[in-house]
JSON list of C-alpha atoms in Angstrom, two decimals:
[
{"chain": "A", "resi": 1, "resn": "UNK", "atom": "CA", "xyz": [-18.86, 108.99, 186.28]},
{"chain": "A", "resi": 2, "resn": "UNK", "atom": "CA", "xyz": [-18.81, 105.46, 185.76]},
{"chain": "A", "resi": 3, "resn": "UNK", "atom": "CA", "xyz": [-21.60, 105.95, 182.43]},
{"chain": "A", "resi": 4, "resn": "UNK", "atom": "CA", "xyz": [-18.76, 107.89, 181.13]},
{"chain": "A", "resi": 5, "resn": "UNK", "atom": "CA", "xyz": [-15.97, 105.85, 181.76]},
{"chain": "A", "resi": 6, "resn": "UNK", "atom": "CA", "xyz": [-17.75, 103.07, 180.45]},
{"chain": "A", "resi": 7, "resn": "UNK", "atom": "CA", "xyz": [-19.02, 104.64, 177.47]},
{"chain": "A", "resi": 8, "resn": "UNK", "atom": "CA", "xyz": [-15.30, 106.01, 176.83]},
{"chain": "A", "resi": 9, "resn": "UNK", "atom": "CA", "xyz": [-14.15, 102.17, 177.37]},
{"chain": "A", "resi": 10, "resn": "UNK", "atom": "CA", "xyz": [-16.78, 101.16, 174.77]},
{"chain": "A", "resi": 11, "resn": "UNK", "atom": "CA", "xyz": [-15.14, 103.80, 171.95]},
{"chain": "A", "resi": 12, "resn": "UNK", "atom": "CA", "xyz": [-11.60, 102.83, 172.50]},
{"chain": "A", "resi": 13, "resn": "UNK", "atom": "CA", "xyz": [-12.81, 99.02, 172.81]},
{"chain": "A", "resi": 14, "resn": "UNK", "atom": "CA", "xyz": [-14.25, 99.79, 169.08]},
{"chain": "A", "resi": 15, "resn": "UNK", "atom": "CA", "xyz": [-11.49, 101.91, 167.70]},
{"chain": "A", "resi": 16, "resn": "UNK", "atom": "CA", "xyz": [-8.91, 99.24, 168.68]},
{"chain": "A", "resi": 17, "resn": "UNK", "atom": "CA", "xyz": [-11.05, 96.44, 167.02]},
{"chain": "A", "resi": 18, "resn": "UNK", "atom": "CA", "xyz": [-11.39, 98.61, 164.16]},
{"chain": "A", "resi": 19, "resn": "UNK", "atom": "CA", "xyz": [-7.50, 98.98, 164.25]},
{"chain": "A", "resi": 20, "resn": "UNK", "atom": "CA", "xyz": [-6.91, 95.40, 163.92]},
{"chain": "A", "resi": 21, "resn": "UNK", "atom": "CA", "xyz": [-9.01, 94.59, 161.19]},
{"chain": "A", "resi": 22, "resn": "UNK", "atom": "CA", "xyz": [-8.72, 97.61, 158.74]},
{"chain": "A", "resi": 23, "resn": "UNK", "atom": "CA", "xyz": [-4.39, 98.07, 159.23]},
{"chain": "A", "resi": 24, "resn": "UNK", "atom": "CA", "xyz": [-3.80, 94.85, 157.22]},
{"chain": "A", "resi": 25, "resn": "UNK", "atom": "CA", "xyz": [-6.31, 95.34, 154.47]},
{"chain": "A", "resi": 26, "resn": "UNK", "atom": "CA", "xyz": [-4.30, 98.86, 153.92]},
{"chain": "A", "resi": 27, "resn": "UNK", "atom": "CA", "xyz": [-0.62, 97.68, 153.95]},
{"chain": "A", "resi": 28, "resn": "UNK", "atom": "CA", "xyz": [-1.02, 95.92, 150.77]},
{"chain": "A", "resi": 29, "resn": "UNK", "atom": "CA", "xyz": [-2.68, 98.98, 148.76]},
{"chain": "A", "resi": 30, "resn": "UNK", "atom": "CA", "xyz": [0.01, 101.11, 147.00]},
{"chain": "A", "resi": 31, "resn": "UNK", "atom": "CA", "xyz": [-0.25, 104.67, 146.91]},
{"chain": "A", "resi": 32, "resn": "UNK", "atom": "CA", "xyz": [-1.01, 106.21, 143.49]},
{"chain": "A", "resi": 33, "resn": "UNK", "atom": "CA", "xyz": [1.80, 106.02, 141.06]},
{"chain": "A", "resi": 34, "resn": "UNK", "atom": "CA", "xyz": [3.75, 103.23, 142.14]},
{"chain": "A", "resi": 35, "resn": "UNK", "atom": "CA", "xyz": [1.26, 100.02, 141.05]},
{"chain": "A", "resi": 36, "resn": "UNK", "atom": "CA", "xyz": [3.60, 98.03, 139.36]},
{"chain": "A", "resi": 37, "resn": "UNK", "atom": "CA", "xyz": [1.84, 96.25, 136.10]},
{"chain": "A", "resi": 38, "resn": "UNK", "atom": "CA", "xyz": [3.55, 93.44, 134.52]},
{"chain": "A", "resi": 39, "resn": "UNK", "atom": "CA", "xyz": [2.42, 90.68, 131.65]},
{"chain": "A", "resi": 40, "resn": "UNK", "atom": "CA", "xyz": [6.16, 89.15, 132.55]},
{"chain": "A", "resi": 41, "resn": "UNK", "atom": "CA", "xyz": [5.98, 85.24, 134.24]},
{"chain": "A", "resi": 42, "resn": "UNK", "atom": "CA", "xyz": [7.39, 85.75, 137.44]},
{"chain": "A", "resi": 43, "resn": "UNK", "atom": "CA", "xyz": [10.51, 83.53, 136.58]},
{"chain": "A", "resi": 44, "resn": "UNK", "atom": "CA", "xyz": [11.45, 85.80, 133.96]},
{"chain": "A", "resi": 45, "resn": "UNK", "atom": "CA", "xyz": [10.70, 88.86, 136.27]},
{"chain": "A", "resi": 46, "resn": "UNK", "atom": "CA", "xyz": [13.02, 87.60, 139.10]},
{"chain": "A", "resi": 47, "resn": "UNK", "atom": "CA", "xyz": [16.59, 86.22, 139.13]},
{"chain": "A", "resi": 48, "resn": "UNK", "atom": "CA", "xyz": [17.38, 82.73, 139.25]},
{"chain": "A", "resi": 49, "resn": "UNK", "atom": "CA", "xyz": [18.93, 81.67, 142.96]},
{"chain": "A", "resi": 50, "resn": "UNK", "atom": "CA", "xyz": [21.54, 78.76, 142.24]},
{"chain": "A", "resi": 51, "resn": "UNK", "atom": "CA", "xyz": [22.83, 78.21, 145.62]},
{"chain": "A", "resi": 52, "resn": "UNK", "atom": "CA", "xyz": [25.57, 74.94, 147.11]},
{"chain": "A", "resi": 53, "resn": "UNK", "atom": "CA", "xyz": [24.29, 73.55, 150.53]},
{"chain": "A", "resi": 54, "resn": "UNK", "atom": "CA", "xyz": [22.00, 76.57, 150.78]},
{"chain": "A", "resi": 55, "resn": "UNK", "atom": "CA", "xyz": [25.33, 78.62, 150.62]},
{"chain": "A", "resi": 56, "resn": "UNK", "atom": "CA", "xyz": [25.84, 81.06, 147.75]},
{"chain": "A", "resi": 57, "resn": "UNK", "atom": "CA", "xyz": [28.70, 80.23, 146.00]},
{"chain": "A", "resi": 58, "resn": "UNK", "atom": "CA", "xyz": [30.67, 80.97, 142.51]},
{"chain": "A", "resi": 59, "resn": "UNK", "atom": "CA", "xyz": [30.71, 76.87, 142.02]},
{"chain": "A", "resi": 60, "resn": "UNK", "atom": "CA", "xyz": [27.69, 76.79, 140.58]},
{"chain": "A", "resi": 61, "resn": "UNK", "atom": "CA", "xyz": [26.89, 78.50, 137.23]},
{"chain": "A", "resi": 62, "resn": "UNK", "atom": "CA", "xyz": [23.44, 77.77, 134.44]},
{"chain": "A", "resi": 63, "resn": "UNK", "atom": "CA", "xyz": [21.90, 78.80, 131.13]},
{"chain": "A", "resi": 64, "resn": "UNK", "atom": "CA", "xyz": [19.05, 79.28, 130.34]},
{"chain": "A", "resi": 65, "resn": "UNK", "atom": "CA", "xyz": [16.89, 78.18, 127.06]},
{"chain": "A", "resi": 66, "resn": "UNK", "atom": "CA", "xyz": [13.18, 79.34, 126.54]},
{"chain": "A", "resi": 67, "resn": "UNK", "atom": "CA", "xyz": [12.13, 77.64, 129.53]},
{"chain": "A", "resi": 68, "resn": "UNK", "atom": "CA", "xyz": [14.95, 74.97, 129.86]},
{"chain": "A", "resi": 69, "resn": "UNK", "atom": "CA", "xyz": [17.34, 75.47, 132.23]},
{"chain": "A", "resi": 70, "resn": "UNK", "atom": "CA", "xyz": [21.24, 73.92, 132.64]},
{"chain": "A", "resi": 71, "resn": "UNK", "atom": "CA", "xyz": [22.49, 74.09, 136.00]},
{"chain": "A", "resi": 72, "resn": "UNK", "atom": "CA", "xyz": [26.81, 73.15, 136.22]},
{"chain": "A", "resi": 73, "resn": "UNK", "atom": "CA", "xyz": [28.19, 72.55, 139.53]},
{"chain": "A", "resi": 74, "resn": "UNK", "atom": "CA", "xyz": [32.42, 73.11, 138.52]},
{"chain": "A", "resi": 75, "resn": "UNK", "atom": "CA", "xyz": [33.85, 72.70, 142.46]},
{"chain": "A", "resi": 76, "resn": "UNK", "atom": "CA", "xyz": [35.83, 69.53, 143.21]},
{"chain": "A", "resi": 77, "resn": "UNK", "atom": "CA", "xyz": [33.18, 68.05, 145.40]},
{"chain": "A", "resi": 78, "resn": "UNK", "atom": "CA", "xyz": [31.18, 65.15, 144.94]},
{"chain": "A", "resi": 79, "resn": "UNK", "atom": "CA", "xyz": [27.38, 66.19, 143.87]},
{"chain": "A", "resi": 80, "resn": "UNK", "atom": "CA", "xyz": [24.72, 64.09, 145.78]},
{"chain": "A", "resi": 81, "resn": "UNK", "atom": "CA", "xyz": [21.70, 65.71, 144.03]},
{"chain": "A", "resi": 82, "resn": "UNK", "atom": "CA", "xyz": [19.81, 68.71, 142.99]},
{"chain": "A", "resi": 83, "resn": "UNK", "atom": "CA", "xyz": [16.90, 70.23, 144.79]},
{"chain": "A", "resi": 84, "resn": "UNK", "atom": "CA", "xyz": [14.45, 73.04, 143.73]},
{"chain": "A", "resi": 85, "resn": "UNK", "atom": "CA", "xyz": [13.16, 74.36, 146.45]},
{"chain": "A", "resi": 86, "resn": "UNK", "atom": "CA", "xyz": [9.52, 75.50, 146.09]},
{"chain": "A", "resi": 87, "resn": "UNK", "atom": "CA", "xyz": [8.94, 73.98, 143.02]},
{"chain": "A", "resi": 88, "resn": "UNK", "atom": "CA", "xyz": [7.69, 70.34, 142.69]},
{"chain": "A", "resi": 89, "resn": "UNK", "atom": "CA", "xyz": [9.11, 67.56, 140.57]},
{"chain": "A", "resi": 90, "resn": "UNK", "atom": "CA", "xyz": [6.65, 66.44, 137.59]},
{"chain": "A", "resi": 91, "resn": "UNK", "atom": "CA", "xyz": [4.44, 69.88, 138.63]},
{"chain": "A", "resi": 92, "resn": "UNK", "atom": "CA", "xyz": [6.38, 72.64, 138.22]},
{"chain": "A", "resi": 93, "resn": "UNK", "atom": "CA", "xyz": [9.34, 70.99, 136.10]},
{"chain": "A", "resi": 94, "resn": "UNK", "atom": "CA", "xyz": [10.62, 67.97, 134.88]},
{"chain": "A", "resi": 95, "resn": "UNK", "atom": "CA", "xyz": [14.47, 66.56, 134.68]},
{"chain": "A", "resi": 96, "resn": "UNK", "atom": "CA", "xyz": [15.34, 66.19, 131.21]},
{"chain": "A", "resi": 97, "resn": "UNK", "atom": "CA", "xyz": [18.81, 65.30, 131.96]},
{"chain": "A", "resi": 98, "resn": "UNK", "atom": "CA", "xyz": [21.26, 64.49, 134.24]},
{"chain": "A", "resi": 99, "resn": "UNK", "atom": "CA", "xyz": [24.90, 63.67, 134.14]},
{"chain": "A", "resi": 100, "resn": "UNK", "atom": "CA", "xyz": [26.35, 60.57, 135.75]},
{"chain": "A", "resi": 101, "resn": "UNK", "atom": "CA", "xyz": [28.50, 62.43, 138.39]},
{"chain": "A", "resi": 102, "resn": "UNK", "atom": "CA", "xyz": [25.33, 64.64, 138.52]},
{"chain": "A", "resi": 103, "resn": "UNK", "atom": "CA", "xyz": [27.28, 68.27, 138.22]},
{"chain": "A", "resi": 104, "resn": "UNK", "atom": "CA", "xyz": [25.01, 68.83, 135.25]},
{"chain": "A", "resi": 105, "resn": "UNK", "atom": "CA", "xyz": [21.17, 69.04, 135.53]},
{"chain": "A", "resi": 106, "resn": "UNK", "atom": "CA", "xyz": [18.82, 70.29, 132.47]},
{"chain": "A", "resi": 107, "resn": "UNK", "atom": "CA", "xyz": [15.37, 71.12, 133.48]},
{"chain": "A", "resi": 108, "resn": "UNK", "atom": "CA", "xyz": [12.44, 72.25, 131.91]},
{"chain": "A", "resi": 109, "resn": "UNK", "atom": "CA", "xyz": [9.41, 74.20, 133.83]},
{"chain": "A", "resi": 110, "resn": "UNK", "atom": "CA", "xyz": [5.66, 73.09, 133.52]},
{"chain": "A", "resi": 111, "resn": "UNK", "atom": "CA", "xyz": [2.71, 76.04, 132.72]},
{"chain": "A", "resi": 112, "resn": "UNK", "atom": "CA", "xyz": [3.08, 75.98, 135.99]},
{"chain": "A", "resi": 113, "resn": "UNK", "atom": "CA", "xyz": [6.40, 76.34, 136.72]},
{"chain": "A", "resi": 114, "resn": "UNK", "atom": "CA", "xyz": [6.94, 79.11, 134.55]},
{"chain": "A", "resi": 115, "resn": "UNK", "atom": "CA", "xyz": [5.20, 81.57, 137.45]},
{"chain": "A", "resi": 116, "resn": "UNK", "atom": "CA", "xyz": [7.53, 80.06, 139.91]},
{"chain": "A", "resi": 117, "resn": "UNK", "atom": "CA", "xyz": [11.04, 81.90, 140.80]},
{"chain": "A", "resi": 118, "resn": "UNK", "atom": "CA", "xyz": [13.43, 79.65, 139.89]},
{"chain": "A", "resi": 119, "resn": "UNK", "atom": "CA", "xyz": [15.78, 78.20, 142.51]},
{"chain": "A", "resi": 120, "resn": "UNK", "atom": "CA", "xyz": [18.30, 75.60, 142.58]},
{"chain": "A", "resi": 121, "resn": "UNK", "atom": "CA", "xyz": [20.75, 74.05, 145.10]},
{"chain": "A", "resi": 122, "resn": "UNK", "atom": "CA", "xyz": [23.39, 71.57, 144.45]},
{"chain": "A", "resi": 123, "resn": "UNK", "atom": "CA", "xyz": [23.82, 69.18, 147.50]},
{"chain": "A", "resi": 124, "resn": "UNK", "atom": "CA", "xyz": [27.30, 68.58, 148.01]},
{"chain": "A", "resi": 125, "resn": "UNK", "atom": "CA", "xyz": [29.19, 66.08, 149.69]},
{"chain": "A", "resi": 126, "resn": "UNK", "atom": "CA", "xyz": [32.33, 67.81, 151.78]},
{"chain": "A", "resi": 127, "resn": "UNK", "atom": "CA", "xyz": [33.89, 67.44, 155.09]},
{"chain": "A", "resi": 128, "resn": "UNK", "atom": "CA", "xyz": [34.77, 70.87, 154.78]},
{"chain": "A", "resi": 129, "resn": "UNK", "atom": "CA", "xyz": [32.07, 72.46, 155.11]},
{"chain": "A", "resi": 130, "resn": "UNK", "atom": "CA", "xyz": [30.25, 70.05, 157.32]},
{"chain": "A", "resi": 131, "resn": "UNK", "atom": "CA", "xyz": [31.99, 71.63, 159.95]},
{"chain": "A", "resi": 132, "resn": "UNK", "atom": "CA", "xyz": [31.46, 75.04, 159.07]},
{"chain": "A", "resi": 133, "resn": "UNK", "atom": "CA", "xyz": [28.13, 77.08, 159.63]},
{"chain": "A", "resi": 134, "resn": "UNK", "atom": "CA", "xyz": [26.56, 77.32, 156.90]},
{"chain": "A", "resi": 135, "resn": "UNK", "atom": "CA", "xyz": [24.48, 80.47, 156.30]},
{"chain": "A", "resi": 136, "resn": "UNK", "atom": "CA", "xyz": [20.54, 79.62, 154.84]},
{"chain": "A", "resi": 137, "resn": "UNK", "atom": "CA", "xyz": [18.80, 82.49, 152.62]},
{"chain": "A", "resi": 138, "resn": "UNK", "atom": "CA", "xyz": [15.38, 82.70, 154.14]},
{"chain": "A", "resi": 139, "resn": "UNK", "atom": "CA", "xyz": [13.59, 85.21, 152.15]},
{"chain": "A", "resi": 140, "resn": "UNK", "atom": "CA", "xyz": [10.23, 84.11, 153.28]},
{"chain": "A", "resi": 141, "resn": "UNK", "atom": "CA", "xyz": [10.85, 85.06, 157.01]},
{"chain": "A", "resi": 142, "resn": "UNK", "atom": "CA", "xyz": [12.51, 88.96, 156.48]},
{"chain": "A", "resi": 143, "resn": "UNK", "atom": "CA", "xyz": [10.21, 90.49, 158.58]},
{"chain": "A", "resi": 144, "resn": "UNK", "atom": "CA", "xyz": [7.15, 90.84, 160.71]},
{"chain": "A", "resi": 145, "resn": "UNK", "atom": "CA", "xyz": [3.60, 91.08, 158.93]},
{"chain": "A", "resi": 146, "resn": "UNK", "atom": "CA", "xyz": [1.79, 94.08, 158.83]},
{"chain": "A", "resi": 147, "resn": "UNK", "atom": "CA", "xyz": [-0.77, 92.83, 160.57]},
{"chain": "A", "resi": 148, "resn": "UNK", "atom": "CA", "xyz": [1.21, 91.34, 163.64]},
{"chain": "A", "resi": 149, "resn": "UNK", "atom": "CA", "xyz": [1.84, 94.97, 163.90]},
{"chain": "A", "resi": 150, "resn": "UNK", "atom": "CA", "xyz": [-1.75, 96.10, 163.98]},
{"chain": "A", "resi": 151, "resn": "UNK", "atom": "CA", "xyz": [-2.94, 93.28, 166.21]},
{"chain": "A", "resi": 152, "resn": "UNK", "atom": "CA", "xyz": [0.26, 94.25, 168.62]},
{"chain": "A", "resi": 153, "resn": "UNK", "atom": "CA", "xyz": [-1.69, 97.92, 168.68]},
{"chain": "A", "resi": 154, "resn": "UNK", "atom": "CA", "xyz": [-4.58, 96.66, 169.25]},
{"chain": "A", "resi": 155, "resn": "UNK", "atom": "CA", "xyz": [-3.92, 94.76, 172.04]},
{"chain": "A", "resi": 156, "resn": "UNK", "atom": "CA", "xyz": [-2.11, 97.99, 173.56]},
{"chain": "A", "resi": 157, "resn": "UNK", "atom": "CA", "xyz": [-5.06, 100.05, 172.86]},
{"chain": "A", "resi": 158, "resn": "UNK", "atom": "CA", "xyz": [-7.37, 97.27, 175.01]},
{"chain": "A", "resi": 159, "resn": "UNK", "atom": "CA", "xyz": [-4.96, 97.08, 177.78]},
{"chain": "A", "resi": 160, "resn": "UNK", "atom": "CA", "xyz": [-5.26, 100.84, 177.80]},
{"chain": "A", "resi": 161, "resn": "UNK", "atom": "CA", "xyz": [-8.85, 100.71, 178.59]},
{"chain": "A", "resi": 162, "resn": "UNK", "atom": "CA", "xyz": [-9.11, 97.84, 181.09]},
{"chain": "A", "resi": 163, "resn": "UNK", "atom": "CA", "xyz": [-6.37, 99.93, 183.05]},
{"chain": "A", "resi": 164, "resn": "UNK", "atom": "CA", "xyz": [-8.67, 102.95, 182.62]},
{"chain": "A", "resi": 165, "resn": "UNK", "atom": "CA", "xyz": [-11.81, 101.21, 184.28]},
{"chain": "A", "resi": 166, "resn": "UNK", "atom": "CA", "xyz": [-9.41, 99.54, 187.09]},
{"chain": "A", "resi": 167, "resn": "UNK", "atom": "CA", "xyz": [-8.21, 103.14, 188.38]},
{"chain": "A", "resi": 168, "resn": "UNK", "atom": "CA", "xyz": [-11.87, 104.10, 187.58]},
{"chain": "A", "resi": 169, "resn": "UNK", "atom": "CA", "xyz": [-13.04, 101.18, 190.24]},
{"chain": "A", "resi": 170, "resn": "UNK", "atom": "CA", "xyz": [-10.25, 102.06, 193.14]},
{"chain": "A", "resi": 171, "resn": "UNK", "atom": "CA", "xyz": [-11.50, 105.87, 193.12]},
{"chain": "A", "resi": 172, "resn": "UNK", "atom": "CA", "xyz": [-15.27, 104.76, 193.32]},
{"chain": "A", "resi": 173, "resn": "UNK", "atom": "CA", "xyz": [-13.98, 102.37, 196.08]}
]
């Protein structure tokens, strides 16, 4: 009894380890048909994200130019700066412009900016909405990874066993 229990413990020891590993490798294969092909630089693919505080907001409007891009802030606040996020000064783009009350910014992207989604936030001085929560856009964070999942299974599948070959000891006991 215990050869079996053990070798049973052994299998489900290996499946679960097999679990873990192969579960991640598979979420990021599509299924036949729906490969998606593009020659497109990602900032062309993808929307620009012109933002105020982190805060979506109608205040802010740009236009874009080959790979130069005018960003307007038009609310009655005073502008502190621009930021980019995920994108690095001198790397990705470069300032061409900027007006004195800095409510107009024209940038142009690097070779290496132009496979960069393009993102821009005005920083905005306003008691206003100091005191108000803002909301932050945190795309990066959506969700848990596929292969938290898998290594959450796994780790059910092991504590499976070692349960198995405790009740296993108390009845040879």
């Amino acid at each position: 009894m215990k050869k079996l229990i053990s070798i049973a413990l052994s299998v489900i020891m290996l499946i679960s380890v097999g679990a873990v590993s192969a579960i991640p490798a598979m979420a990021g294969v599509s299924s036949p048909g729906q490969s998606e092909v593009t020659t497109k630089p990602l900032s062309e693919r993808e929307p620009v994200i012109i933002t105020v505080n982190s805060s979506k907001s109608d205040e802010v409007s740009y236009t874009k130019d080959n790979y130069k891009y005018t960003f307007v802030y038009s609310g009655d606040s005073e502008v502190t700066g621009w930021e980019f996020p995920g994108m690095i000064e001198d790397v990705d783009y470069y300032i061409l412009s900027m007006s004195a009350d800095k409510t107009k910014v024209v940038i142009e992207l690097t070779e290496s900016g132009i496979n960069k989604q393009v993102k821009a936030n005005a920083l905005v001085k306003d008691a206003a909405s100091e005191s108000e929560e803002e909301e932050v856009d945190d795309d990066d964070n959506s969700g848990t990874s596929p292969a938290t999942g898998a290594a959450m299974a796994g780790i059910a599948i092991a504590g499976a066993g070692v349960a198995m070959l405790a009740v296993s000891k108390r009845k040879n006991d």
